[in-house]
mmCIF file of C-alpha atoms in Angstrom:
data_model
loop_
_atom_site.group_PDB
_atom_site.id
_atom_site.type_symbol
_atom_site.label_atom_id
_atom_site.label_comp_id
_atom_site.label_asym_id
_atom_site.label_seq_id
_atom_site.Cartn_x
_atom_site.Cartn_y
_atom_site.Cartn_z
ATOM 1 C CA GLU A 1 76.821 113.435 92.864
ATOM 2 C CA LEU A 2 74.293 113.993 90.239
ATOM 3 C CA LEU A 3 72.558 111.311 92.516
ATOM 4 C CA ALA A 4 71.140 113.550 94.782
ATOM 5 C CA ALA A 5 69.330 115.665 92.421
ATOM 6 C CA PRO A 6 66.122 116.041 94.753
ATOM 7 C CA HIS A 7 63.683 115.528 91.694
ATOM 8 C CA LEU A 8 65.065 111.737 91.549
ATOM 9 C CA TYR A 9 63.709 110.593 94.895
ATOM 10 C CA GLU A 10 59.924 112.282 93.942
ATOM 11 C CA THR A 11 60.111 110.420 90.730
ATOM 12 C CA MET A 12 61.078 107.113 92.768
ATOM 13 C CA ARG A 13 58.757 107.618 95.365
ATOM 14 C CA PRO A 14 56.513 105.038 95.656
ATOM 15 C CA ARG A 15 52.711 104.765 94.425
ATOM 16 C CA SER A 16 49.739 104.153 97.084
ATOM 17 C CA ARG A 17 47.574 100.966 96.111
ATOM 18 C CA ALA A 18 44.691 103.729 95.047
ATOM 19 C CA ALA A 19 47.151 105.624 92.944
ATOM 20 C CA ARG A 20 48.067 101.973 91.185
ATOM 21 C CA SER A 21 44.560 101.374 90.461
ATOM 22 C CA LEU A 22 43.705 104.483 89.564
ATOM 23 C CA GLY A 23 46.833 104.232 87.040
ATOM 24 C CA PHE A 24 45.940 101.188 85.793
ATOM 25 C CA ALA A 25 42.520 102.429 85.126
ATOM 26 C CA ILE A 26 43.931 105.311 83.401
ATOM 27 C CA TYR A 27 46.927 102.979 80.670
ATOM 28 C CA TRP A 28 43.957 100.320 79.831
ATOM 29 C CA PHE A 29 41.503 103.660 78.743
ATOM 30 C CA ASN A 30 44.187 105.375 76.800
ATOM 31 C CA ARG A 31 44.867 102.167 75.184
ATOM 32 C CA ALA A 32 41.347 101.489 74.044
ATOM 33 C CA LEU A 33 40.967 104.303 72.411
ATOM 34 C CA PHE A 34 44.742 104.424 70.347
ATOM 35 C CA ARG A 35 43.502 101.511 69.219
ATOM 36 C CA HIS A 36 40.058 101.537 68.201
ATOM 37 C CA TRP A 37 40.271 105.467 67.623
ATOM 38 C CA PHE A 38 43.345 106.104 66.164
ATOM 39 C CA HIS A 39 43.782 102.768 64.798
ATOM 40 C CA LEU A 40 47.455 102.685 66.517
ATOM 41 C CA GLU A 41 49.395 100.063 64.709
ATOM 42 C CA VAL A 42 53.196 99.549 67.045
ATOM 43 C CA HIS A 43 56.130 97.437 65.414
ATOM 44 C CA GLY A 44 59.019 96.796 67.171
ATOM 45 C CA LEU A 45 57.994 95.791 70.344
ATOM 46 C CA ASP A 46 60.462 92.975 70.524
ATOM 47 C CA ASN A 47 63.105 95.388 69.932
ATOM 48 C CA LEU A 48 62.777 96.894 73.739
ATOM 49 C CA PRO A 49 65.338 95.271 75.565
ATOM 50 C CA ASP A 50 64.303 92.865 78.530
ATOM 51 C CA THR A 51 66.102 94.862 81.184
ATOM 52 C CA GLY A 52 67.487 98.330 81.628
ATOM 53 C CA PRO A 53 68.932 100.532 81.730
ATOM 54 C CA PHE A 54 68.285 102.436 77.864
ATOM 55 C CA ILE A 55 66.796 105.289 76.386
ATOM 56 C CA VAL A 56 64.026 105.752 74.154
ATOM 57 C CA ALA A 57 63.857 108.362 71.772
ATOM 58 C CA PRO A 58 60.503 109.373 69.590
ATOM 59 C CA ASN A 59 59.883 111.892 67.068
ATOM 60 C CA HIS A 60 58.162 114.656 69.085
ATOM 61 C CA THR A 61 55.171 116.272 66.630
ATOM 62 C CA SER A 62 52.421 116.579 68.837
ATOM 63 C CA ASP A 63 50.944 117.148 72.198
ATOM 64 C CA LEU A 64 49.514 113.359 71.686
ATOM 65 C CA ASP A 65 53.503 111.725 71.369
ATOM 66 C CA VAL A 66 52.833 110.814 74.942
ATOM 67 C CA ALA A 67 50.389 109.803 75.215
ATOM 68 C CA VAL A 68 50.434 107.181 72.311
ATOM 69 C CA ILE A 69 53.997 105.795 73.535
ATOM 70 C CA LEU A 70 51.910 105.139 77.108
ATOM 71 C CA ALA A 71 49.536 103.263 75.173
ATOM 72 C CA ALA A 72 52.330 101.630 72.864
ATOM 73 C CA ILE A 73 54.581 100.083 75.702
ATOM 74 C CA PRO A 74 52.713 97.096 77.068
ATOM 75 C CA ARG A 75 51.691 97.668 80.288
ATOM 76 C CA GLY A 76 53.680 94.980 82.250
ATOM 77 C CA ARG A 77 56.745 96.688 81.201
ATOM 78 C CA LEU A 78 55.376 100.672 82.348
ATOM 79 C CA GLU A 79 56.385 100.060 85.989
ATOM 80 C CA ASP A 80 60.560 100.625 85.066
ATOM 81 C CA PHE A 81 59.822 103.635 83.096
ATOM 82 C CA THR A 82 60.469 107.224 83.519
ATOM 83 C CA TRP A 83 59.611 110.008 81.479
ATOM 84 C CA GLY A 84 61.510 113.340 81.239
ATOM 85 C CA GLY A 85 58.592 115.980 80.891
ATOM 86 C CA ASN A 86 58.222 120.046 80.537
ATOM 87 C CA ARG A 87 57.693 121.175 83.701
ATOM 88 C CA GLU A 88 55.990 124.582 82.198
ATOM 89 C CA HIS A 89 53.533 122.256 80.794
ATOM 90 C CA LEU A 90 53.286 119.300 82.699
ATOM 91 C CA PHE A 91 53.337 120.675 86.495
ATOM 92 C CA ALA A 92 52.147 123.869 86.179
ATOM 93 C CA THR A 93 49.493 122.723 89.109
ATOM 94 C CA LYS A 94 48.667 119.944 91.538
ATOM 95 C CA MET A 95 46.372 117.581 89.714
ATOM 96 C CA SER A 96 49.010 117.673 86.494
ATOM 97 C CA ARG A 97 51.759 117.023 88.716
ATOM 98 C CA PHE A 98 49.865 114.222 90.656
ATOM 99 C CA PHE A 99 49.478 111.956 87.348
ATOM 100 C CA CYS A 100 52.958 112.894 86.732
ATOM 101 C CA HIS A 101 54.494 110.978 89.527
ATOM 102 C CA LEU A 102 51.811 108.150 88.391
ATOM 103 C CA GLY A 103 53.564 107.657 85.752
ATOM 104 C CA HIS A 104 57.181 108.133 87.025
ATOM 105 C CA VAL A 105 57.586 111.613 85.279
ATOM 106 C CA PHE A 106 60.387 113.800 86.008
ATOM 107 C CA PRO A 107 60.721 117.936 85.204
ATOM 108 C CA LEU A 108 62.782 119.355 82.597
ATOM 109 C CA ASP A 109 63.451 123.132 82.884
ATOM 110 C CA ASP A 110 65.583 124.458 80.009
ATOM 111 C CA ARG A 111 66.889 127.724 82.903
ATOM 112 C CA VAL A 112 68.093 125.106 84.861
ATOM 113 C CA PRO A 113 68.558 121.644 82.147
ATOM 114 C CA LEU A 114 71.255 120.114 84.986
ATOM 115 C CA ILE A 115 68.718 119.029 87.406
ATOM 116 C CA GLY A 116 66.707 117.578 84.458
ATOM 117 C CA LEU A 117 69.816 115.508 82.868
ATOM 118 C CA ALA A 118 70.800 114.712 86.591
ATOM 119 C CA VAL A 119 67.806 113.170 87.518
ATOM 120 C CA GLY A 120 67.546 110.866 83.918
ATOM 121 C CA ILE A 121 71.530 109.979 84.451
ATOM 122 C CA GLY A 122 70.835 108.558 88.128
ATOM 123 C CA CYS A 123 67.418 106.910 86.373
ATOM 124 C CA LEU A 124 69.252 105.309 83.917
ATOM 125 C CA ARG A 125 72.188 104.139 86.705
ATOM 126 C CA GLN A 126 69.412 102.795 88.573
ATOM 127 C CA GLY A 127 68.706 100.573 85.373
ATOM 128 C CA ARG A 128 65.774 102.048 84.684
ATOM 129 C CA PRO A 129 64.809 102.696 81.735
ATOM 130 C CA VAL A 130 64.045 106.924 80.346
ATOM 131 C CA ILE A 131 61.510 107.778 77.321
ATOM 132 C CA TRP A 132 63.136 111.445 76.429
ATOM 133 C CA TYR A 133 61.916 113.431 73.404
ATOM 134 C CA PRO A 134 65.208 114.300 72.437
ATOM 135 C CA GLU A 135 63.960 117.881 69.771
ATOM 136 C CA SER A 136 62.375 118.816 73.027
ATOM 137 C CA TRP A 137 59.478 120.592 71.639
ATOM 138 C CA ARG A 138 57.124 119.817 68.781
ATOM 139 C CA SER A 139 58.054 119.592 65.625
ATOM 140 C CA PRO A 140 55.829 122.748 63.748
ATOM 141 C CA ASP A 141 55.830 120.929 60.175
ATOM 142 C CA GLY A 142 56.155 117.512 61.349
ATOM 143 C CA ARG A 143 60.259 117.118 60.480
ATOM 144 C CA ILE A 144 62.539 115.924 62.510
ATOM 145 C CA GLN A 145 63.990 118.928 63.921
ATOM 146 C CA PRO A 146 67.723 119.389 65.951
ATOM 147 C CA LEU A 147 68.302 117.277 68.015
ATOM 148 C CA LYS A 148 69.380 119.248 71.941
ATOM 149 C CA ARG A 149 72.274 117.696 73.357
ATOM 150 C CA GLY A 150 70.855 116.145 76.476
ATOM 151 C CA ILE A 151 70.231 112.783 75.123
ATOM 152 C CA GLY A 152 74.238 112.571 73.951
ATOM 153 C CA ILE A 153 74.919 114.035 77.487
ATOM 154 C CA LEU A 154 72.636 110.970 78.524
ATOM 155 C CA ALA A 155 74.358 108.534 76.523
ATOM 156 C CA HIS A 156 77.471 109.488 76.880
ATOM 157 C CA GLU A 157 77.444 109.553 80.714
ATOM 158 C CA THR A 158 76.118 106.033 81.190
ATOM 159 C CA GLY A 159 76.785 104.278 78.011
ATOM 160 C CA ALA A 160 72.819 102.837 77.899
ATOM 161 C CA PRO A 161 71.756 102.534 74.515
ATOM 162 C CA ILE A 162 69.567 105.061 72.082
ATOM 163 C CA LEU A 163 66.324 103.026 70.515
ATOM 164 C CA PRO A 164 65.457 105.638 67.646
ATOM 165 C CA VAL A 165 61.312 105.495 67.539
ATOM 166 C CA ILE A 166 59.181 107.087 64.875
ATOM 167 C CA ILE A 167 55.452 108.158 65.118
ATOM 168 C CA SER A 168 53.725 108.744 62.251
ATOM 169 C CA GLY A 169 50.130 110.479 62.163
ATOM 170 C CA THR A 170 50.195 112.514 65.159
ATOM 171 C CA PHE A 171 51.225 115.642 63.204
ATOM 172 C CA GLU A 172 48.107 115.069 60.863
ATOM 173 C CA ALA A 173 46.106 114.386 64.196
ATOM 174 C CA LEU A 174 46.979 117.232 65.948
ATOM 175 C CA PRO A 175 49.568 119.533 65.260
ATOM 176 C CA ARG A 176 50.344 122.162 67.413
ATOM 177 C CA HIS A 177 48.777 125.002 66.141
ATOM 178 C CA LYS A 178 45.454 122.773 67.270
ATOM 179 C CA ARG A 179 43.277 122.858 69.378
ATOM 180 C CA TRP A 180 41.360 119.273 69.164
ATOM 181 C CA PRO A 181 42.831 115.827 67.396
ATOM 182 C CA SER A 182 41.112 114.852 64.308
ATOM 183 C CA ARG A 183 40.453 110.518 63.594
ATOM 184 C CA HIS A 184 44.345 109.618 61.931
ATOM 185 C CA ALA A 185 46.022 106.376 61.674
ATOM 186 C CA ILE A 186 48.638 106.605 64.001
ATOM 187 C CA THR A 187 51.867 103.705 63.695
ATOM 188 C CA VAL A 188 54.635 103.601 65.884
ATOM 189 C CA ARG A 189 57.966 102.245 64.863
ATOM 190 C CA ILE A 190 61.047 100.640 67.436
ATOM 191 C CA ALA A 191 64.029 100.523 66.116
ATOM 192 C CA ALA A 192 66.612 98.241 67.577
ATOM 193 C CA PRO A 193 69.276 99.494 70.127
ATOM 194 C CA CYS A 194 71.816 101.656 69.297
ATOM 195 C CA LEU A 195 74.649 101.607 71.395
ATOM 196 C CA PRO A 196 76.614 105.052 71.712
ATOM 197 C CA GLN A 197 80.053 104.268 70.145
ATOM 198 C CA GLU A 198 78.042 103.317 67.285
ATOM 199 C CA LEU A 199 75.978 106.681 66.550
ATOM 200 C CA GLU A 200 79.219 108.324 67.257
ATOM 201 C CA ARG A 201 81.022 106.284 64.230
ATOM 202 C CA LYS A 202 77.911 107.441 62.330
ATOM 203 C CA GLY A 203 77.842 111.369 63.903
ATOM 204 C CA GLU A 204 79.633 114.510 63.029
ATOM 205 C CA GLY A 205 80.158 116.929 65.277
ATOM 206 C CA GLU A 206 83.200 118.416 67.246
ATOM 207 C CA ASP A 207 82.699 116.263 70.349
ATOM 208 C CA ALA A 208 81.245 112.282 71.151
ATOM 209 C CA VAL A 209 78.077 113.968 72.338
ATOM 210 C CA SER A 210 77.503 115.982 69.492
ATOM 211 C CA ARG A 211 78.400 112.983 67.384
ATOM 212 C CA ILE A 212 76.054 110.832 69.323
ATOM 213 C CA VAL A 213 73.049 113.328 68.985
ATOM 214 C CA ASP A 214 74.033 113.753 65.219
ATOM 215 C CA GLY A 215 73.600 109.581 64.864
ATOM 216 C CA LEU A 216 70.571 109.568 66.740
ATOM 217 C CA ARG A 217 69.150 112.153 64.646
ATOM 218 C CA ARG A 218 70.242 110.121 61.136
ATOM 219 C CA ALA A 219 69.008 107.131 62.712
ATOM 220 C CA LEU A 220 65.074 108.740 63.671
ATOM 221 C CA LYS A 221 65.410 109.800 59.596
ATOM 222 C CA ASP A 222 66.308 106.186 58.132
ATOM 223 C CA LEU A 223 63.772 105.163 59.961
ATOM 224 C CA SER A 224 60.854 107.920 58.780
ATOM 225 C CA GLY A 225 62.164 107.518 55.383
ATOM 226 C CA GLU A 226 62.944 111.170 55.702
ATOM 227 C CA ARG A 227 65.566 113.061 53.441
#
């Protein structure tokens, strides 16, 4: 049973009052940083459904992308969100695991992908939104890379709509070969939700999951203006 994945319960474990207060402070510091230093602009917030489940699917070009999405979504909405995050990078230390717990981040591991998918499906079946980076790894050139099948499986298994999201400017601010960011304007564009069936009709592939993934990649490229 997918809901029996142990990491689901760790992800959902209630946070203490002190942890919630710390999370509140981190959120507002992060938001102020991106608003004032990177001149963050967010378009399409009204496309976020009032309730879950749904999947937010941003492109991925930089280590800044997670913090950008954190700054873009209103604080009141974030309490319900869960995130899929790379186990190797985000869960390596006790401190990093603590911050993942603050943000309801669950681990994704390419060596055992079914566990992460099970947790994502479990979160969606509980009515919670999931943020999932469908490229998995940061783009080496800023362009949208081929998407992994995971996001297609999430949508196909749960019927949850997907919101394509394009983050612009983070590649220029901090591409993956740089260690420290430079100042550059950043924009987040959130598209309207797309039902899995809609993406499947627009995509190509040998099965439903492949067609959903291809349809999403086309939607991301259209939103970014990439040819």
